[in-house]
Amino acid sequence: MTARDIIREALLDAMNWQASLADAYRHIPNAPETKEAKAQIRRYRQILNQRYGAPQERP
């Protein structure tokens, strides 16, 4: 596994973590944690798109 693959995997892990945080706070209306987690997911996805092509799920 190359360094590029490791970084890509780390970004996918971070996206999954942020998605689980957003899910955990979903029951709280207008929770800033949910908004921040979703914003972070968008940032990670943008990095993946720019540097590694479209984000893909793990096989």
PDB file of C-alpha atoms in Angstrom:
ATOM      1  CA  MET A   1       0.000   0.000   0.000  1.00  0.00           C
ATOM      2  CA  THR A   2       1.413   3.354  -1.009  1.00  0.00           C
ATOM      3  CA  ALA A   3       1.366   6.535   1.053  1.00  0.00           C
ATOM      4  CA  ARG A   4      -1.279   7.854  -1.338  1.00  0.00           C
ATOM      5  CA  ASP A   5      -3.501   4.852  -0.593  1.00  0.00           C
ATOM      6  CA  ILE A   6      -3.008   5.273   3.152  1.00  0.00           C
ATOM      7  CA  ILE A   7      -3.983   8.948   3.011  1.00  0.00           C
ATOM      8  CA  ARG A   8      -7.036   8.131   0.890  1.00  0.00           C
ATOM      9  CA  GLU A   9      -8.089   5.453   3.398  1.00  0.00           C
ATOM     10  CA  ALA A  10      -7.604   7.915   6.265  1.00  0.00           C
ATOM     11  CA  LEU A  11      -9.845  10.459   4.538  1.00  0.00           C
ATOM     12  CA  LEU A  12     -12.519   7.804   3.989  1.00  0.00           C
ATOM     13  CA  ASP A  13     -12.256   6.815   7.676  1.00  0.00           C
ATOM     14  CA  ALA A  14     -12.598  10.461   8.690  1.00  0.00           C
ATOM     15  CA  MET A  15     -15.681  10.833   6.493  1.00  0.00           C
ATOM     16  CA  ASN A  16     -17.236   7.753   8.107  1.00  0.00           C
ATOM     17  CA  TRP A  17     -16.442   9.113  11.580  1.00  0.00           C
ATOM     18  CA  GLN A  18     -18.030  12.473  10.793  1.00  0.00           C
ATOM     19  CA  ALA A  19     -21.077  10.724   9.318  1.00  0.00           C
ATOM     20  CA  SER A  20     -21.500   8.745  12.543  1.00  0.00           C
ATOM     21  CA  LEU A  21     -21.245  11.968  14.570  1.00  0.00           C
ATOM     22  CA  ALA A  22     -23.891  13.619  12.398  1.00  0.00           C
ATOM     23  CA  ASP A  23     -26.101  10.573  12.883  1.00  0.00           C
ATOM     24  CA  ALA A  24     -25.608  10.641  16.655  1.00  0.00           C
ATOM     25  CA  TYR A  25     -26.720  14.289  16.873  1.00  0.00           C
ATOM     26  CA  ARG A  26     -29.552  13.948  14.345  1.00  0.00           C
ATOM     27  CA  HIS A  27     -32.240  13.825  17.061  1.00  0.00           C
ATOM     28  CA  ILE A  28     -31.273  17.299  18.347  1.00  0.00           C
ATOM     29  CA  PRO A  29     -32.935  20.010  16.223  1.00  0.00           C
ATOM     30  CA  ASN A  30     -30.476  22.515  14.727  1.00  0.00           C
ATOM     31  CA  ALA A  31     -27.527  20.959  16.559  1.00  0.00           C
ATOM     32  CA  PRO A  32     -24.331  22.786  15.577  1.00  0.00           C
ATOM     33  CA  GLU A  33     -22.453  19.470  15.853  1.00  0.00           C
ATOM     34  CA  THR A  34     -24.553  18.019  13.042  1.00  0.00           C
ATOM     35  CA  LYS A  35     -23.931  21.009  10.806  1.00  0.00           C
ATOM     36  CA  GLU A  36     -20.188  20.958  11.515  1.00  0.00           C
ATOM     37  CA  ALA A  37     -19.926  17.212  10.874  1.00  0.00           C
ATOM     38  CA  LYS A  38     -21.727  17.567   7.538  1.00  0.00           C
ATOM     39  CA  ALA A  39     -19.504  20.510   6.591  1.00  0.00           C
ATOM     40  CA  GLN A  40     -16.420  18.460   7.432  1.00  0.00           C
ATOM     41  CA  ILE A  41     -17.671  15.588   5.266  1.00  0.00           C
ATOM     42  CA  ARG A  42     -18.027  18.030   2.363  1.00  0.00           C
ATOM     43  CA  ARG A  43     -14.452  19.261   2.928  1.00  0.00           C
ATOM     44  CA  TYR A  44     -13.057  15.724   2.982  1.00  0.00           C
ATOM     45  CA  ARG A  45     -15.034  14.807  -0.144  1.00  0.00           C
ATOM     46  CA  GLN A  46     -13.684  17.899  -1.897  1.00  0.00           C
ATOM     47  CA  ILE A  47     -10.109  16.913  -1.025  1.00  0.00           C
ATOM     48  CA  LEU A  48     -10.710  13.388  -2.283  1.00  0.00           C
ATOM     49  CA  ASN A  49     -12.176  14.697  -5.532  1.00  0.00           C
ATOM     50  CA  GLN A  50      -9.332  17.144  -6.118  1.00  0.00           C
ATOM     51  CA  ARG A  51      -6.419  14.889  -5.239  1.00  0.00           C
ATOM     52  CA  TYR A  52      -7.604  11.333  -5.732  1.00  0.00           C
ATOM     53  CA  GLY A  53     -10.556  11.469  -8.112  1.00  0.00           C
ATOM     54  CA  ALA A  54     -14.087  10.713  -6.985  1.00  0.00           C
ATOM     55  CA  PRO A  55     -14.304   9.190  -3.501  1.00  0.00           C
ATOM     56  CA  GLN A  56     -15.008   5.506  -3.613  1.00  0.00           C
ATOM     57  CA  GLU A  57     -16.227   3.148  -0.978  1.00  0.00           C
ATOM     58  CA  ARG A  58     -13.909   0.437   0.166  1.00  0.00           C
ATOM     59  CA  PRO A  59     -14.241  -2.827  -1.766  1.00  0.00           C
TER      60      PRO A  59
END
